[in-house]
Amino acid sequence: MTYPTYFEAFDHRQLLADYPIGKAFTDRYSSMSRDELFALQDAQFGRLMKRGWQVPFYRRLWGEKGIEPGDIRGLKDIGKLPVYDKSDLMASIAEHAPFGDFHGMGAPESRAPTIFHTTSGTTGKPQTLMFGPKGREVGNLLVGRMYRWMGLQSDDVVHSVYGHGMINGGHYIREAVTHFTNSVFLSAGTGIETRSVNQVRLMADFGVTAIVGFVDYIRKLAETAEAEGLFDQIDIRMIIGHLGTEDRASTEAAWHGAKAYDWYGVGDTGSIAGEGPERDGMYVWEDAQYLELLGVDDGKPVAQGETGDMVVTCLYKDDIAPCIRFNTHDITHELDGRGEIVFKRIAGFKGRSDNMVKLRGINVFPHAIGSIIENRADLTGEYVCHLHRDEHQKDHMRVTLESRGGTDAGALAETLKQGLGVEVEVVLCEPGGTAKATEIDTRQKPLRLIDERGV
């Protein structure tokens, strides 16, 4: 049987020309104008829409809104298209099991190889993720390019705590580093894949200089390294992770002054934005991603500086599972001014609109607690929120926080009230006491909100 192989499915030289790396990247985008950038995006969007009309999911989604191919004449018309989110993809999978009808794979005997993974299931049942060779490699490139711009060097040894198995994260980051940097890569994975004690010993044995992953577990590893007395053998100079709402200072202090860099992306889209070497906001990778910020309640574009849902169109993903106006339900706001390159900058991940809790008329984002309690010596920084409803149908939130001792629960409750804008119940526990609820040792992203209302 004859069928295309992975490396025949895309032109790697053209890929590097379209999405440059290293000095070619900064040279191109430090001098480009916003009009030139929009023209580049518009050309990609035209190709993407042609592909979209070939996919049953989009024909149905757009057709239900009365949209025909001629109605969308370019990127300026993108607002006419409906957004979709994970619930629409899960419905597609349920109705067209097992893969859904959003991928556009084609017949097995003629299609290019398809990469299949799932999400981690942080916000519910794990979701199917599918990639074609071109889409996969551009997604890998965006991460590798970002790491290199942040300062990753050829002589660095990278320790990854992203999960593997069916989860996309660990595989994707391994491919990014091994395909697009010259660094040595250690695929340690989560604490259940490689015990924390073994992970810090690996760091010492192989001279690890950079750690990548979710910072919740990265901080936990620092405590393990301290307990094992290995800091005289470990010299971490940079941490590249997902800082979210928390101050990087606590993560840097835990690893004895290593510089922490923030970036953002989701499984469907790959890397959307990341910091540059100056760490002054996250640059959206606008040569590959088109990012809209839409109002959580009305779905309309928000004003400059206002918070909105991140809605992403992957301009490059025109082979398998095109991504056109995907609502991540992660919120952020755009920053003013221009940085080192032409790409716009965002503040980074500030919480999830679909994880928002309304308590007594106040919108509460559980992730905001991390920034409120950071850098307190009496707390470990770990917490979990439980939401419950009383017999009068009123909602209440209980926040359990790990204390090293000496914490005044009443004063801490007042601090959280001032920061969140609403009163919550505070419960203190010993270090490690939230681990079972958050599943920090087994999940890429620990659970921070557990809804016990039964609604």
Tab-separated table of C-alpha atoms in Angstrom:
chain	number	residue	atom	x	y	z
A	1	MET	CA	0.000	0.000	0.000
A	2	THR	CA	1.235	3.485	-0.872
A	3	TYR	CA	0.502	6.427	1.409
A	4	PRO	CA	2.386	9.592	2.427
A	5	THR	CA	4.858	9.516	5.310
A	6	TYR	CA	5.049	12.162	8.019
A	7	PHE	CA	8.010	14.019	6.506
A	8	GLU	CA	6.519	14.033	3.001
A	9	ALA	CA	3.422	15.828	4.268
A	10	PHE	CA	5.049	19.271	4.614
A	11	ASP	CA	8.035	21.245	3.341
A	12	HIS	CA	10.322	21.832	6.342
A	13	ARG	CA	12.377	24.487	4.531
A	14	GLN	CA	9.249	26.464	3.693
A	15	LEU	CA	8.046	26.022	7.276
A	16	LEU	CA	11.237	27.622	8.628
A	17	ALA	CA	10.952	30.417	6.068
A	18	ASP	CA	7.327	31.135	7.024
A	19	TYR	CA	7.953	30.891	10.782
A	20	PRO	CA	11.558	31.974	11.399
A	21	ILE	CA	13.584	31.105	14.491
A	22	GLY	CA	16.438	32.820	16.316
A	23	LYS	CA	17.943	35.978	14.814
A	24	ALA	CA	15.794	35.624	11.684
A	25	PHE	CA	12.708	35.808	13.922
A	26	THR	CA	13.702	38.995	15.761
A	27	ASP	CA	15.060	40.640	12.604
A	28	ARG	CA	11.800	40.123	10.709
A	29	TYR	CA	9.392	41.186	13.411
A	30	SER	CA	11.317	44.017	15.021
A	31	SER	CA	10.982	46.070	11.823
A	32	MET	CA	7.593	44.941	10.492
A	33	SER	CA	4.581	47.285	10.649
A	34	ARG	CA	1.147	46.314	11.928
A	35	ASP	CA	-0.258	46.691	8.380
A	36	GLU	CA	2.367	44.291	6.998
A	37	LEU	CA	1.597	41.831	9.778
A	38	PHE	CA	-2.141	41.985	9.055
A	39	ALA	CA	-1.500	41.266	5.363
A	40	LEU	CA	0.518	38.199	6.363
A	41	GLN	CA	-2.279	37.037	8.662
A	42	ASP	CA	-4.967	37.712	6.047
A	43	ALA	CA	-3.248	35.505	3.461
A	44	GLN	CA	-3.050	32.632	5.941
A	45	PHE	CA	-6.669	33.138	6.966
A	46	GLY	CA	-7.794	32.779	3.350
A	47	ARG	CA	-6.130	29.363	3.105
A	48	LEU	CA	-7.515	28.375	6.491
A	49	MET	CA	-11.101	29.220	5.530
A	50	LYS	CA	-10.867	27.115	2.365
A	51	ARG	CA	-9.845	24.207	4.556
A	52	GLY	CA	-12.566	24.977	7.087
A	53	TRP	CA	-15.322	24.656	4.499
A	54	GLN	CA	-14.093	21.104	3.783
A	55	VAL	CA	-14.658	20.019	7.394
A	56	PRO	CA	-18.198	18.843	8.367
A	57	PHE	CA	-18.010	20.442	11.831
A	58	TYR	CA	-17.482	23.927	10.405
A	59	ARG	CA	-19.968	23.504	7.555
A	60	ARG	CA	-22.584	22.658	10.169
A	61	LEU	CA	-21.503	25.362	12.665
A	62	TRP	CA	-21.433	28.107	10.060
A	63	GLY	CA	-24.412	26.854	8.074
A	64	GLU	CA	-26.619	27.001	11.175
A	65	LYS	CA	-25.873	30.737	11.270
A	66	GLY	CA	-26.771	31.163	7.615
A	67	ILE	CA	-23.162	31.775	6.577
A	68	GLU	CA	-22.042	30.896	3.059
A	69	PRO	CA	-18.461	30.785	1.701
A	70	GLY	CA	-18.720	34.144	-0.066
A	71	ASP	CA	-19.747	35.907	3.154
A	72	ILE	CA	-16.237	35.750	4.640
A	73	ARG	CA	-13.915	37.674	2.323
A	74	GLY	CA	-10.964	38.032	4.662
A	75	LEU	CA	-9.763	38.402	8.213
A	76	LYS	CA	-11.727	41.640	8.614
A	77	ASP	CA	-14.901	39.522	8.442
A	78	ILE	CA	-13.863	37.027	11.133
A	79	GLY	CA	-16.365	38.524	13.596
A	80	LYS	CA	-19.204	37.195	11.435
A	81	LEU	CA	-18.218	33.630	12.294
A	82	PRO	CA	-19.593	32.020	15.478
A	83	VAL	CA	-17.208	31.019	18.252
A	84	TYR	CA	-17.163	27.486	19.629
A	85	ASP	CA	-15.650	25.856	22.701
A	86	LYS	CA	-14.839	22.507	24.252
A	87	SER	CA	-18.510	21.648	24.752
A	88	ASP	CA	-19.077	21.802	20.979
A	89	LEU	CA	-16.103	19.515	20.360
A	90	MET	CA	-17.293	17.038	22.980
A	91	ALA	CA	-20.755	17.044	21.371
A	92	SER	CA	-19.117	16.355	18.009
A	93	ILE	CA	-17.301	13.371	19.510
A	94	ALA	CA	-20.500	12.054	21.109
A	95	GLU	CA	-22.415	12.303	17.824
A	96	HIS	CA	-19.587	11.053	15.590
A	97	ALA	CA	-17.657	8.672	17.840
A	98	PRO	CA	-14.856	8.117	18.461
A	99	PHE	CA	-13.007	11.050	16.851
A	100	GLY	CA	-15.772	13.560	16.098
A	101	ASP	CA	-16.211	15.329	12.751
A	102	PHE	CA	-13.954	18.337	13.350
A	103	HIS	CA	-10.667	16.827	12.159
A	104	GLY	CA	-11.060	16.417	8.380
A	105	MET	CA	-8.683	13.437	8.282
A	106	GLY	CA	-9.910	11.896	5.051
A	107	ALA	CA	-9.550	8.304	3.876
A	108	PRO	CA	-6.870	6.206	5.662
A	109	GLU	CA	-5.245	5.079	2.408
A	110	SER	CA	-4.561	8.629	1.208
A	111	ARG	CA	-4.430	10.875	4.264
A	112	ALA	CA	-1.233	12.107	5.889
A	113	PRO	CA	-0.319	10.662	9.317
A	114	THR	CA	-2.410	12.030	12.174
A	115	ILE	CA	-1.099	12.624	15.688
A	116	PHE	CA	-3.646	11.746	18.379
A	117	HIS	CA	-3.575	12.823	22.028
A	118	THR	CA	-5.988	14.121	24.664
A	119	THR	CA	-6.111	17.022	27.068
A	120	SER	CA	-5.373	16.472	30.750
A	121	GLY	CA	-9.052	16.747	31.695
A	122	THR	CA	-8.554	19.608	34.155
A	123	THR	CA	-11.950	21.117	33.313
A	124	GLY	CA	-13.787	17.810	32.824
A	125	LYS	CA	-13.571	14.731	30.619
A	126	PRO	CA	-10.342	14.649	28.566
A	127	GLN	CA	-10.846	16.011	25.062
A	128	THR	CA	-9.560	14.534	21.818
A	129	LEU	CA	-6.645	16.442	20.253
A	130	MET	CA	-5.591	15.760	16.667
A	131	PHE	CA	-2.776	17.211	14.576
A	132	GLY	CA	-1.485	16.860	11.045
A	133	PRO	CA	2.268	16.909	10.379
A	134	LYS	CA	2.413	20.571	9.350
A	135	GLY	CA	0.208	21.761	12.194
A	136	ARG	CA	2.130	19.669	14.692
A	137	GLU	CA	5.535	20.941	13.602
A	138	VAL	CA	4.532	24.609	13.495
A	139	GLY	CA	3.094	24.167	16.990
A	140	ASN	CA	6.369	22.601	18.106
A	141	LEU	CA	8.333	25.383	16.428
A	142	LEU	CA	6.423	28.125	18.264
A	143	VAL	CA	7.511	26.625	21.590
A	144	GLY	CA	11.099	25.988	20.530
A	145	ARG	CA	11.375	29.487	19.067
A	146	MET	CA	9.957	30.981	22.262
A	147	TYR	CA	12.340	29.021	24.506
A	148	ARG	CA	15.313	30.167	22.433
A	149	TRP	CA	14.208	33.809	22.496
A	150	MET	CA	13.797	33.611	26.267
A	151	GLY	CA	17.431	32.526	26.468
A	152	LEU	CA	17.604	28.731	26.259
A	153	GLN	CA	21.089	27.798	25.013
A	154	SER	CA	22.603	24.806	23.216
A	155	ASP	CA	24.483	23.778	26.356
A	156	ASP	CA	21.383	23.756	28.562
A	157	VAL	CA	19.945	20.518	29.964
A	158	VAL	CA	16.153	20.767	30.189
A	159	HIS	CA	14.095	18.892	32.799
A	160	SER	CA	10.405	18.577	31.882
A	161	VAL	CA	7.626	17.838	34.380
A	162	TYR	CA	4.837	17.797	31.778
A	163	GLY	CA	2.729	14.629	31.811
A	164	HIS	CA	2.821	11.869	29.194
A	165	GLY	CA	0.547	8.905	28.516
A	166	MET	CA	-2.397	10.070	26.414
A	167	ILE	CA	-1.850	13.671	27.536
A	168	ASN	CA	-0.439	15.890	24.802
A	169	GLY	CA	1.743	18.144	26.969
A	170	GLY	CA	4.822	16.037	27.650
A	171	HIS	CA	5.089	14.694	24.100
A	172	TYR	CA	4.565	18.123	22.534
A	173	ILE	CA	7.194	19.856	24.652
A	174	ARG	CA	9.695	17.031	24.073
A	175	GLU	CA	9.207	17.417	20.317
A	176	ALA	CA	9.565	21.194	20.546
A	177	VAL	CA	12.882	21.041	22.395
A	178	THR	CA	14.396	18.158	20.444
A	179	HIS	CA	13.270	19.428	17.022
A	180	PHE	CA	13.946	23.150	17.403
A	181	THR	CA	16.675	23.626	20.023
A	182	ASN	CA	20.032	21.946	20.632
A	183	SER	CA	19.391	21.432	24.346
A	184	VAL	CA	19.463	17.993	25.986
A	185	PHE	CA	15.979	17.009	27.158
A	186	LEU	CA	14.923	14.919	30.190
A	187	SER	CA	11.311	13.659	30.003
A	188	ALA	CA	10.732	13.241	33.741
A	189	GLY	CA	6.981	13.808	33.680
A	190	THR	CA	4.687	14.110	36.688
A	191	GLY	CA	5.371	12.901	40.208
A	192	ILE	CA	3.499	9.673	39.534
A	193	GLU	CA	5.624	8.960	36.430
A	194	THR	CA	8.921	9.737	38.144
A	195	ARG	CA	8.895	10.175	41.927
A	196	SER	CA	9.873	13.644	43.116
A	197	VAL	CA	12.944	12.327	44.939
A	198	ASN	CA	14.118	10.602	41.773
A	199	GLN	CA	13.490	13.745	39.747
A	200	VAL	CA	15.775	15.942	41.836
A	201	ARG	CA	18.446	13.232	41.789
A	202	LEU	CA	18.217	13.205	37.980
A	203	MET	CA	18.722	16.966	38.014
A	204	ALA	CA	21.874	16.584	40.070
A	205	ASP	CA	23.229	13.645	38.065
A	206	PHE	CA	22.753	15.184	34.612
A	207	GLY	CA	23.494	18.831	35.341
A	208	VAL	CA	20.011	20.201	34.645
A	209	THR	CA	20.024	23.971	34.083
A	210	ALA	CA	16.402	24.622	33.029
A	211	ILE	CA	13.038	23.300	34.223
A	212	VAL	CA	9.850	23.444	32.127
A	213	GLY	CA	6.297	22.666	33.224
A	214	PHE	CA	3.547	23.846	35.549
A	215	VAL	CA	5.017	25.867	38.385
A	216	ASP	CA	2.883	24.295	41.111
A	217	TYR	CA	4.855	21.059	40.801
A	218	ILE	CA	8.115	22.864	40.020
A	219	ARG	CA	7.885	24.580	43.418
A	220	LYS	CA	7.157	21.223	45.052
A	221	LEU	CA	10.360	19.850	43.501
A	222	ALA	CA	12.331	22.701	45.072
A	223	GLU	CA	11.110	21.588	48.497
A	224	THR	CA	12.193	18.032	47.670
A	225	ALA	CA	15.638	19.232	46.576
A	226	GLU	CA	15.985	21.104	49.876
A	227	ALA	CA	14.891	18.056	51.871
A	228	GLU	CA	17.381	15.850	50.012
A	229	GLY	CA	20.202	18.370	50.492
A	230	LEU	CA	20.885	18.511	46.755
A	231	PHE	CA	21.017	22.251	46.115
A	232	ASP	CA	24.797	22.232	46.208
A	233	GLN	CA	24.650	19.868	43.211
A	234	ILE	CA	21.829	21.552	41.262
A	235	ASP	CA	22.239	24.890	39.482
A	236	ILE	CA	18.978	25.882	37.770
A	237	ARG	CA	19.304	29.137	35.840
A	238	MET	CA	15.878	29.366	34.189
A	239	ILE	CA	12.329	28.106	34.697
A	240	ILE	CA	9.853	28.237	31.822
A	241	GLY	CA	6.309	27.537	32.944
A	242	HIS	CA	2.824	28.867	33.442
A	243	LEU	CA	2.876	31.437	36.213
A	244	GLY	CA	-0.768	32.447	35.901
A	245	THR	CA	-1.843	34.921	38.549
A	246	GLU	CA	1.040	34.194	40.887
A	247	ASP	CA	4.112	36.350	41.299
A	248	ARG	CA	7.209	34.798	39.782
A	249	ALA	CA	9.253	35.860	42.828
A	250	SER	CA	8.110	32.902	44.948
A	251	THR	CA	9.054	30.400	42.245
A	252	GLU	CA	12.420	32.065	41.686
A	253	ALA	CA	13.145	32.152	45.410
A	254	ALA	CA	12.281	28.460	45.741
A	255	TRP	CA	14.964	27.654	43.140
A	256	HIS	CA	17.536	30.007	44.653
A	257	GLY	CA	17.269	32.837	42.138
A	258	ALA	CA	16.606	31.072	38.825
A	259	LYS	CA	14.795	33.395	36.385
A	260	ALA	CA	11.192	32.371	35.683
A	261	TYR	CA	9.514	32.959	32.311
A	262	ASP	CA	5.795	32.784	31.623
A	263	TRP	CA	3.886	31.524	28.594
A	264	TYR	CA	0.351	30.525	27.662
A	265	GLY	CA	-1.340	28.030	25.374
A	266	VAL	CA	-3.983	25.305	25.318
A	267	GLY	CA	-4.044	21.831	23.810
A	268	ASP	CA	-6.140	22.730	20.772
A	269	THR	CA	-4.008	25.696	19.739
A	270	GLY	CA	-0.483	25.114	21.025
A	271	SER	CA	1.507	28.099	22.264
A	272	ILE	CA	-0.437	31.328	21.881
A	273	ALA	CA	1.799	33.811	23.699
A	274	GLY	CA	4.968	34.002	25.750
A	275	GLU	CA	7.392	36.403	27.323
A	276	GLY	CA	10.479	37.710	25.596
A	277	PRO	CA	13.876	38.141	27.264
A	278	GLU	CA	12.782	41.391	28.936
A	279	ARG	CA	9.763	39.633	30.591
A	280	ASP	CA	7.470	42.613	30.044
A	281	GLY	CA	4.166	40.994	29.089
A	282	MET	CA	3.445	38.047	26.808
A	283	TYR	CA	3.852	38.448	23.072
A	284	VAL	CA	1.089	36.842	21.015
A	285	TRP	CA	2.665	34.786	18.194
A	286	GLU	CA	0.737	36.746	15.604
A	287	ASP	CA	2.480	35.268	12.588
A	288	ALA	CA	0.714	32.008	13.484
A	289	GLN	CA	-2.146	32.880	15.876
A	290	TYR	CA	-4.970	35.420	15.648
A	291	LEU	CA	-6.184	36.332	19.128
A	292	GLU	CA	-9.434	38.119	19.952
A	293	LEU	CA	-10.514	39.244	23.425
A	294	LEU	CA	-14.286	39.029	23.724
A	295	GLY	CA	-16.604	40.005	26.562
A	296	VAL	CA	-17.475	37.110	28.850
A	297	ASP	CA	-21.162	38.068	28.903
A	298	ASP	CA	-21.825	39.584	25.471
A	299	GLY	CA	-19.163	38.043	23.229
A	300	LYS	CA	-18.223	41.436	21.775
A	301	PRO	CA	-14.657	42.749	21.397
A	302	VAL	CA	-13.510	44.417	24.620
A	303	ALA	CA	-11.891	47.835	24.782
A	304	GLN	CA	-8.107	48.186	25.096
A	305	GLY	CA	-7.045	47.145	28.591
A	306	GLU	CA	-10.342	45.450	29.470
A	307	THR	CA	-10.539	41.778	30.405
A	308	GLY	CA	-12.050	39.297	27.977
A	309	ASP	CA	-12.157	35.651	26.928
A	310	MET	CA	-9.266	34.594	24.715
A	311	VAL	CA	-10.708	33.424	21.392
A	312	VAL	CA	-8.053	31.924	19.132
A	313	THR	CA	-7.749	31.177	15.446
A	314	CYS	CA	-4.716	29.070	14.483
A	315	LEU	CA	-3.754	30.619	11.164
A	316	TYR	CA	-1.203	27.879	10.486
A	317	LYS	CA	-3.330	24.820	11.265
A	318	ASP	CA	-4.802	24.150	7.841
A	319	ASP	CA	-4.261	20.398	7.627
A	320	ILE	CA	-5.871	18.373	10.442
A	321	ALA	CA	-8.397	19.801	12.962
A	322	PRO	CA	-8.424	23.467	11.899
A	323	CYS	CA	-9.019	25.844	14.788
A	324	ILE	CA	-11.185	28.845	13.830
A	325	ARG	CA	-12.511	31.078	16.648
A	326	PHE	CA	-12.032	28.632	19.522
A	327	ASN	CA	-13.093	30.134	22.869
A	328	THR	CA	-10.555	29.005	25.464
A	329	HIS	CA	-12.599	30.606	28.289
A	330	ASP	CA	-9.276	31.801	29.704
A	331	ILE	CA	-9.284	35.524	30.415
A	332	THR	CA	-6.668	38.256	30.024
A	333	HIS	CA	-6.259	41.843	28.843
A	334	GLU	CA	-4.071	43.498	26.220
A	335	LEU	CA	-1.160	45.679	27.301
A	336	ASP	CA	-0.498	49.179	26.003
A	337	GLY	CA	2.436	50.156	23.839
A	338	ARG	CA	4.804	48.206	21.657
A	339	GLY	CA	7.528	45.904	22.926
A	340	GLU	CA	10.638	44.676	21.187
A	341	ILE	CA	8.751	43.238	18.191
A	342	VAL	CA	5.549	44.081	16.320
A	343	PHE	CA	3.389	41.438	17.995
A	344	LYS	CA	0.864	42.710	20.541
A	345	ARG	CA	1.279	41.787	24.185
A	346	ILE	CA	-1.161	40.425	26.747
A	347	ALA	CA	-1.012	40.247	30.534
A	348	GLY	CA	-1.176	36.435	30.562
A	349	PHE	CA	-3.615	33.965	32.086
A	350	LYS	CA	-5.822	35.595	34.742
A	351	GLY	CA	-8.370	32.840	35.346
A	352	ARG	CA	-11.148	30.963	33.583
A	353	SER	CA	-14.497	32.540	32.820
A	354	ASP	CA	-16.149	29.087	32.979
A	355	ASN	CA	-14.523	28.478	36.376
A	356	MET	CA	-15.768	31.786	37.728
A	357	VAL	CA	-17.973	31.580	40.807
A	358	LYS	CA	-20.602	34.188	41.640
A	359	LEU	CA	-20.822	34.623	45.417
A	360	ARG	CA	-23.326	37.147	46.715
A	361	GLY	CA	-23.219	39.019	43.415
A	362	ILE	CA	-19.406	39.094	43.194
A	363	ASN	CA	-17.451	37.333	40.441
A	364	VAL	CA	-14.736	35.225	42.081
A	365	PHE	CA	-11.861	33.567	40.213
A	366	PRO	CA	-10.300	30.848	42.411
A	367	HIS	CA	-6.920	31.258	40.696
A	368	ALA	CA	-6.708	34.790	42.116
A	369	ILE	CA	-6.087	33.299	45.563
A	370	GLY	CA	-2.593	32.286	44.501
A	371	SER	CA	-1.525	35.890	43.961
A	372	ILE	CA	-3.139	37.018	47.232
A	373	ILE	CA	-1.220	34.552	49.419
A	374	GLU	CA	2.097	34.462	47.553
A	375	ASN	CA	5.350	35.184	49.370
A	376	ARG	CA	3.895	34.466	52.816
A	377	ALA	CA	6.438	32.485	54.803
A	378	ASP	CA	3.724	30.862	56.941
A	379	LEU	CA	1.939	29.372	53.902
A	380	THR	CA	3.185	26.864	51.320
A	381	GLY	CA	1.167	28.505	48.533
A	382	GLU	CA	-1.008	25.425	48.051
A	383	TYR	CA	-4.792	25.754	48.381
A	384	VAL	CA	-8.083	24.298	47.190
A	385	CYS	CA	-11.601	25.777	47.102
A	386	HIS	CA	-14.776	23.821	47.811
A	387	LEU	CA	-18.074	25.311	46.667
A	388	HIS	CA	-21.261	24.192	48.403
A	389	ARG	CA	-24.908	25.306	48.666
A	390	ASP	CA	-26.849	25.518	51.941
A	391	GLU	CA	-30.489	24.689	52.654
A	392	HIS	CA	-31.475	28.266	51.753
A	393	GLN	CA	-29.909	27.850	48.264
A	394	LYS	CA	-27.081	30.233	49.069
A	395	ASP	CA	-23.614	29.412	47.747
A	396	HIS	CA	-20.548	29.394	50.010
A	397	MET	CA	-16.859	28.833	49.371
A	398	ARG	CA	-14.467	27.102	51.739
A	399	VAL	CA	-10.790	27.723	51.042
A	400	THR	CA	-8.361	25.192	52.507
A	401	LEU	CA	-4.768	26.460	52.692
A	402	GLU	CA	-1.572	24.744	53.771
A	403	SER	CA	0.122	26.426	56.743
A	404	ARG	CA	3.610	25.842	58.085
A	405	GLY	CA	2.394	27.132	61.452
A	406	GLY	CA	1.633	30.461	63.065
A	407	THR	CA	-1.140	31.473	60.658
A	408	ASP	CA	-4.068	33.476	62.057
A	409	ALA	CA	-7.090	32.013	60.240
A	410	GLY	CA	-9.246	35.024	61.038
A	411	ALA	CA	-6.702	37.513	59.703
A	412	LEU	CA	-6.178	35.354	56.600
A	413	ALA	CA	-9.937	35.251	56.000
A	414	GLU	CA	-9.975	39.061	56.117
A	415	THR	CA	-7.063	39.199	53.650
A	416	LEU	CA	-8.929	36.951	51.225
A	417	LYS	CA	-12.096	38.994	51.682
A	418	GLN	CA	-10.230	42.177	50.745
A	419	GLY	CA	-8.582	40.538	47.751
A	420	LEU	CA	-11.603	38.649	46.397
A	421	GLY	CA	-14.232	41.208	47.331
A	422	VAL	CA	-16.389	38.674	49.159
A	423	GLU	CA	-16.230	36.673	52.396
A	424	VAL	CA	-15.056	33.055	52.252
A	425	GLU	CA	-14.504	30.417	54.923
A	426	VAL	CA	-10.855	29.639	55.691
A	427	VAL	CA	-9.593	26.229	56.835
A	428	LEU	CA	-5.922	25.577	57.595
A	429	CYS	CA	-4.126	22.265	57.162
A	430	GLU	CA	-0.576	20.965	57.402
A	431	PRO	CA	1.857	21.117	54.439
A	432	GLY	CA	0.790	18.532	51.887
A	433	GLY	CA	-2.746	18.444	53.249
A	434	THR	CA	-4.362	19.677	50.028
A	435	ALA	CA	-2.481	17.259	47.750
A	436	LYS	CA	-5.206	14.605	47.699
A	437	ALA	CA	-7.859	17.135	46.664
A	438	THR	CA	-5.728	19.036	44.142
A	439	GLU	CA	-4.087	15.848	42.791
A	440	ILE	CA	-0.898	17.847	42.377
A	441	ASP	CA	1.275	14.727	42.191
A	442	THR	CA	-0.667	13.177	39.337
A	443	ARG	CA	-2.130	16.048	37.284
A	444	GLN	CA	-0.342	18.538	35.047
A	445	LYS	CA	-2.622	21.275	36.391
A	446	PRO	CA	-3.775	20.818	39.998
A	447	LEU	CA	-7.466	21.238	40.779
A	448	ARG	CA	-8.216	24.509	42.547
A	449	LEU	CA	-12.032	24.450	42.576
A	450	ILE	CA	-14.223	21.515	43.580
A	451	ASP	CA	-17.937	22.133	43.086
A	452	GLU	CA	-19.986	20.187	45.639
A	453	ARG	CA	-23.320	21.867	44.855
A	454	GLY	CA	-24.597	18.995	42.703
A	455	VAL	CA	-25.898	21.392	40.048
